mmCIF file of C-alpha atoms in Angstrom:
data_model
loop_
_atom_site.group_PDB
_atom_site.id
_atom_site.type_symbol
_atom_site.label_atom_id
_atom_site.label_comp_id
_atom_site.label_asym_id
_atom_site.label_seq_id
_atom_site.Cartn_x
_atom_site.Cartn_y
_atom_site.Cartn_z
ATOM 1 C CA UNK A 12 231.454 18.753 81.305
ATOM 2 C CA UNK A 13 233.186 20.961 78.756
ATOM 3 C CA UNK A 14 236.665 22.264 79.341
ATOM 4 C CA UNK A 15 237.034 26.032 79.324
ATOM 5 C CA UNK A 16 238.484 27.353 76.084
ATOM 6 C CA UNK A 17 241.333 29.794 76.408
ATOM 7 C CA UNK A 18 241.380 32.572 73.836
ATOM 8 C CA UNK A 19 244.302 34.578 72.626
ATOM 9 C CA UNK A 20 244.293 38.370 72.935
ATOM 10 C CA UNK A 21 243.771 38.557 69.172
ATOM 11 C CA UNK A 22 240.672 36.326 69.361
ATOM 12 C CA UNK A 23 239.214 38.345 72.229
ATOM 13 C CA UNK A 24 239.831 41.575 70.329
ATOM 14 C CA UNK A 25 238.189 40.139 67.198
ATOM 15 C CA UNK A 26 235.160 38.801 69.071
ATOM 16 C CA UNK A 27 234.582 42.182 70.703
ATOM 17 C CA UNK A 28 234.941 44.097 67.443
ATOM 18 C CA UNK A 29 232.882 42.108 64.964
ATOM 19 C CA UNK A 30 231.253 44.616 62.670
ATOM 20 C CA UNK A 31 229.735 43.269 59.529
ATOM 21 C CA UNK A 32 227.438 44.822 56.950
ATOM 22 C CA UNK A 33 225.891 44.173 53.593
ATOM 23 C CA UNK A 34 226.819 46.742 50.971
ATOM 24 C CA UNK A 35 224.405 46.236 48.082
ATOM 25 C CA UNK A 36 225.405 47.897 44.803
ATOM 26 C CA UNK A 37 222.435 48.048 42.447
ATOM 27 C CA UNK A 38 222.307 49.437 38.924
ATOM 28 C CA UNK A 39 221.974 48.563 35.258
ATOM 29 C CA UNK A 40 224.141 45.983 33.478
ATOM 30 C CA UNK A 41 227.611 47.507 32.814
ATOM 31 C CA UNK A 42 226.958 50.340 35.298
ATOM 32 C CA UNK A 43 230.219 49.584 37.116
ATOM 33 C CA UNK A 44 228.865 47.756 40.181
ATOM 34 C CA UNK A 45 231.297 44.835 40.123
ATOM 35 C CA UNK A 46 234.291 46.995 39.204
ATOM 36 C CA UNK A 47 233.603 49.332 42.128
ATOM 37 C CA UNK A 48 233.023 46.368 44.470
ATOM 38 C CA UNK A 49 236.376 44.798 43.508
ATOM 39 C CA UNK A 50 238.185 48.102 44.075
ATOM 40 C CA UNK A 51 236.484 48.554 47.446
ATOM 41 C CA UNK A 52 237.182 44.932 48.444
ATOM 42 C CA UNK A 53 240.881 45.393 47.763
ATOM 43 C CA UNK A 54 240.999 48.533 49.862
ATOM 44 C CA UNK A 55 239.099 46.936 52.748
ATOM 45 C CA UNK A 56 241.252 43.796 52.717
ATOM 46 C CA UNK A 57 244.371 45.972 52.790
ATOM 47 C CA UNK A 58 242.938 47.485 55.992
ATOM 48 C CA UNK A 59 242.571 44.009 57.483
ATOM 49 C CA UNK A 60 238.795 43.744 57.098
ATOM 50 C CA UNK A 61 236.952 40.489 56.485
ATOM 51 C CA UNK A 62 235.343 40.875 53.052
ATOM 52 C CA UNK A 63 233.343 38.656 50.709
ATOM 53 C CA UNK A 64 232.183 39.720 47.267
ATOM 54 C CA UNK A 65 228.957 38.030 46.149
ATOM 55 C CA UNK A 66 229.105 38.377 42.369
ATOM 56 C CA UNK A 67 225.712 38.117 40.686
ATOM 57 C CA UNK A 68 226.963 35.935 37.828
ATOM 58 C CA UNK A 69 228.646 33.482 40.194
ATOM 59 C CA UNK A 70 225.545 33.309 42.396
ATOM 60 C CA UNK A 71 223.400 32.542 39.348
ATOM 61 C CA UNK A 72 225.778 29.747 38.367
ATOM 62 C CA UNK A 73 226.174 28.111 41.774
ATOM 63 C CA UNK A 74 223.265 29.113 44.026
ATOM 64 C CA UNK A 75 220.497 30.013 41.599
ATOM 65 C CA UNK A 76 221.179 27.606 38.739
ATOM 66 C CA UNK A 77 217.931 26.794 37.001
ATOM 67 C CA UNK A 78 216.336 30.169 37.628
ATOM 68 C CA UNK A 79 215.376 32.204 34.600
ATOM 69 C CA UNK A 80 214.812 35.926 34.243
ATOM 70 C CA UNK A 81 211.090 36.200 34.932
ATOM 71 C CA UNK A 82 210.075 38.667 37.615
ATOM 72 C CA UNK A 83 209.460 35.789 40.054
ATOM 73 C CA UNK A 84 212.816 34.125 39.321
ATOM 74 C CA UNK A 85 214.667 37.427 39.666
ATOM 75 C CA UNK A 86 212.934 37.994 43.010
ATOM 76 C CA UNK A 87 213.919 34.509 44.249
ATOM 77 C CA UNK A 88 217.516 35.098 43.126
ATOM 78 C CA UNK A 89 217.720 38.418 44.984
ATOM 79 C CA UNK A 90 216.255 36.870 48.147
ATOM 80 C CA UNK A 91 218.808 34.047 48.058
ATOM 81 C CA UNK A 92 221.648 36.505 47.664
ATOM 82 C CA UNK A 93 220.190 38.662 50.433
ATOM 83 C CA UNK A 94 220.014 35.661 52.768
ATOM 84 C CA UNK A 95 223.665 34.744 52.182
ATOM 85 C CA UNK A 96 224.766 38.379 52.522
ATOM 86 C CA UNK A 97 222.914 38.802 55.817
ATOM 87 C CA UNK A 98 224.381 35.561 57.142
ATOM 88 C CA UNK A 99 227.890 36.735 56.306
ATOM 89 C CA UNK A 100 227.306 40.254 57.629
ATOM 90 C CA UNK A 101 225.827 39.000 60.905
ATOM 91 C CA UNK A 102 229.074 37.087 61.403
ATOM 92 C CA UNK A 103 231.349 40.091 61.035
ATOM 93 C CA UNK A 104 231.958 40.044 57.298
ATOM 94 C CA UNK A 105 231.592 43.024 54.985
ATOM 95 C CA UNK A 106 229.493 41.465 52.225
ATOM 96 C CA UNK A 107 229.786 43.392 48.957
ATOM 97 C CA UNK A 108 226.879 42.592 46.653
ATOM 98 C CA UNK A 109 227.123 44.010 43.108
ATOM 99 C CA UNK A 110 223.787 42.723 41.783
ATOM 100 C CA UNK A 111 221.301 44.417 39.450
ATOM 101 C CA UNK A 112 218.246 43.568 41.622
ATOM 102 C CA UNK A 113 215.903 45.457 39.287
ATOM 103 C CA UNK A 114 212.775 45.485 41.446
ATOM 104 C CA UNK A 115 212.262 47.813 44.399
ATOM 105 C CA UNK A 116 210.126 45.300 46.329
ATOM 106 C CA UNK A 117 212.877 42.663 46.111
ATOM 107 C CA UNK A 118 215.498 45.072 47.425
ATOM 108 C CA UNK A 119 213.131 46.247 50.161
ATOM 109 C CA UNK A 120 212.552 42.638 51.276
ATOM 110 C CA UNK A 121 216.320 42.196 51.622
ATOM 111 C CA UNK A 122 216.596 45.452 53.610
ATOM 112 C CA UNK A 123 213.751 44.361 55.924
ATOM 113 C CA UNK A 124 215.414 40.983 56.540
ATOM 114 C CA UNK A 125 218.576 42.808 57.617
ATOM 115 C CA UNK A 126 216.570 45.151 59.862
ATOM 116 C CA UNK A 127 214.766 42.224 61.498
ATOM 117 C CA UNK A 128 218.096 40.527 62.209
ATOM 118 C CA UNK A 129 219.729 43.768 63.416
ATOM 119 C CA UNK A 130 222.324 43.608 60.631
ATOM 120 C CA UNK A 131 223.698 46.719 58.927
ATOM 121 C CA UNK A 132 222.596 47.204 55.317
ATOM 122 C CA UNK A 133 223.763 49.909 52.933
ATOM 123 C CA UNK A 134 222.226 50.424 49.498
ATOM 124 C CA UNK A 135 224.396 52.043 46.842
ATOM 125 C CA UNK A 136 222.786 52.992 43.547
ATOM 126 C CA UNK A 137 225.351 52.985 40.754
ATOM 127 C CA UNK A 138 223.257 55.373 38.667
ATOM 128 C CA UNK A 139 225.030 55.124 35.333
ATOM 129 C CA UNK A 140 222.703 56.089 32.439
ATOM 130 C CA UNK A 141 221.705 53.314 30.028
ATOM 131 C CA UNK A 142 223.386 55.224 27.173
ATOM 132 C CA UNK A 143 226.750 54.964 28.960
ATOM 133 C CA UNK A 144 226.151 51.337 29.975
ATOM 134 C CA UNK A 145 225.337 50.334 26.397
ATOM 135 C CA UNK A 146 228.645 51.827 25.190
ATOM 136 C CA UNK A 147 230.596 50.032 27.943
ATOM 137 C CA UNK A 148 228.662 46.802 27.253
ATOM 138 C CA UNK A 149 231.107 44.705 29.304
ATOM 139 C CA UNK A 150 229.343 41.396 28.560
ATOM 140 C CA UNK A 151 227.985 42.245 25.106
ATOM 141 C CA UNK A 152 224.391 42.153 26.361
ATOM 142 C CA UNK A 153 223.316 45.443 24.811
ATOM 143 C CA UNK A 154 224.702 44.378 21.423
ATOM 144 C CA UNK A 155 222.885 41.035 21.671
ATOM 145 C CA UNK A 156 219.648 42.776 22.608
ATOM 146 C CA UNK A 157 219.997 45.233 19.711
ATOM 147 C CA UNK A 158 220.605 42.303 17.332
ATOM 148 C CA UNK A 159 217.480 40.544 18.607
ATOM 149 C CA UNK A 160 219.481 37.670 20.093
ATOM 150 C CA UNK A 161 218.181 38.231 23.627
ATOM 151 C CA UNK A 162 215.220 39.957 25.222
ATOM 152 C CA UNK A 163 214.402 40.991 28.770
ATOM 153 C CA UNK A 164 217.510 43.142 29.199
ATOM 154 C CA UNK A 165 217.148 45.204 32.354
ATOM 155 C CA UNK A 166 216.783 48.888 31.580
ATOM 156 C CA UNK A 167 216.107 48.318 27.880
ATOM 157 C CA UNK A 168 213.145 46.000 27.358
ATOM 158 C CA UNK A 169 212.696 44.941 30.981
ATOM 159 C CA UNK A 170 212.155 47.387 33.851
ATOM 160 C CA UNK A 171 214.713 48.685 36.304
ATOM 161 C CA UNK A 172 213.110 50.421 39.267
ATOM 162 C CA UNK A 173 215.642 52.968 40.503
ATOM 163 C CA UNK A 174 216.011 53.273 44.268
ATOM 164 C CA UNK A 175 214.121 56.330 45.488
ATOM 165 C CA UNK A 176 216.346 56.974 48.496
ATOM 166 C CA UNK A 177 219.537 54.917 48.418
ATOM 167 C CA UNK A 178 222.136 55.447 51.114
ATOM 168 C CA UNK A 179 224.508 56.600 48.372
ATOM 169 C CA UNK A 180 224.107 57.406 44.682
ATOM 170 C CA UNK A 181 227.189 57.113 42.459
ATOM 171 C CA UNK A 182 227.348 58.450 38.915
ATOM 172 C CA UNK A 183 230.244 56.309 37.751
ATOM 173 C CA UNK A 184 230.490 58.085 34.405
ATOM 174 C CA UNK A 185 231.591 61.246 36.239
ATOM 175 C CA UNK A 186 234.362 59.812 38.425
ATOM 176 C CA UNK A 187 237.077 57.176 38.505
ATOM 177 C CA UNK A 188 236.587 53.704 39.945
ATOM 178 C CA UNK A 189 238.875 54.704 42.819
ATOM 179 C CA UNK A 190 236.743 57.780 43.551
ATOM 180 C CA UNK A 191 233.565 55.688 43.486
ATOM 181 C CA UNK A 192 235.054 53.117 45.886
ATOM 182 C CA UNK A 193 236.323 55.930 48.115
ATOM 183 C CA UNK A 194 232.798 57.377 48.307
ATOM 184 C CA UNK A 195 231.429 54.030 49.540
ATOM 185 C CA UNK A 196 234.350 53.696 51.976
ATOM 186 C CA UNK A 197 233.638 57.185 53.337
ATOM 187 C CA UNK A 198 229.972 56.291 53.893
ATOM 188 C CA UNK A 199 230.898 53.086 55.720
ATOM 189 C CA UNK A 200 233.316 55.044 57.908
ATOM 190 C CA UNK A 201 230.687 57.697 58.614
ATOM 191 C CA UNK A 202 228.210 54.988 59.661
ATOM 192 C CA UNK A 203 230.740 53.394 62.015
ATOM 193 C CA UNK A 204 230.962 50.204 59.975
ATOM 194 C CA UNK A 205 234.754 50.312 59.523
#
């Protein structure tokens, strides 16, 4: 027979107030997804929230190593990230996911998984135009594509299917990182997720 476990007031409070969600930031390379996610994560942590940031590059290195950039491989990568995000969110974590996820059907599959599990999911489209992204060119991808060193760059010579009705659309070229993060924070507050 198991002994009863005594919980502290803090543990009881936490167990009764476990609100998690996946906040998926989609957009072109260099749109500002990761920068906004880091700003938002800092703000949420300062408020005492449990936050994990699932960076697309880190996921590719550790969870999706060996996958290429074909449509099928990109879909598999997005589904893996979606699975981890939902797992975190269903356990009271705010999972911030700044990942390109170029295909609408892949993103929709992730949304449906969250719906089936009863887990909150918020899609944010960081709708920065490709002209602005190519000037920012944080990782030098646009320059490499222009020089013919790489192909299959999302939004240039590989498709990016913009979300038709995201929960929030951010035009990062028209506001500061702090303003963009504040807009996501306001949406989460409005939805009762904070």
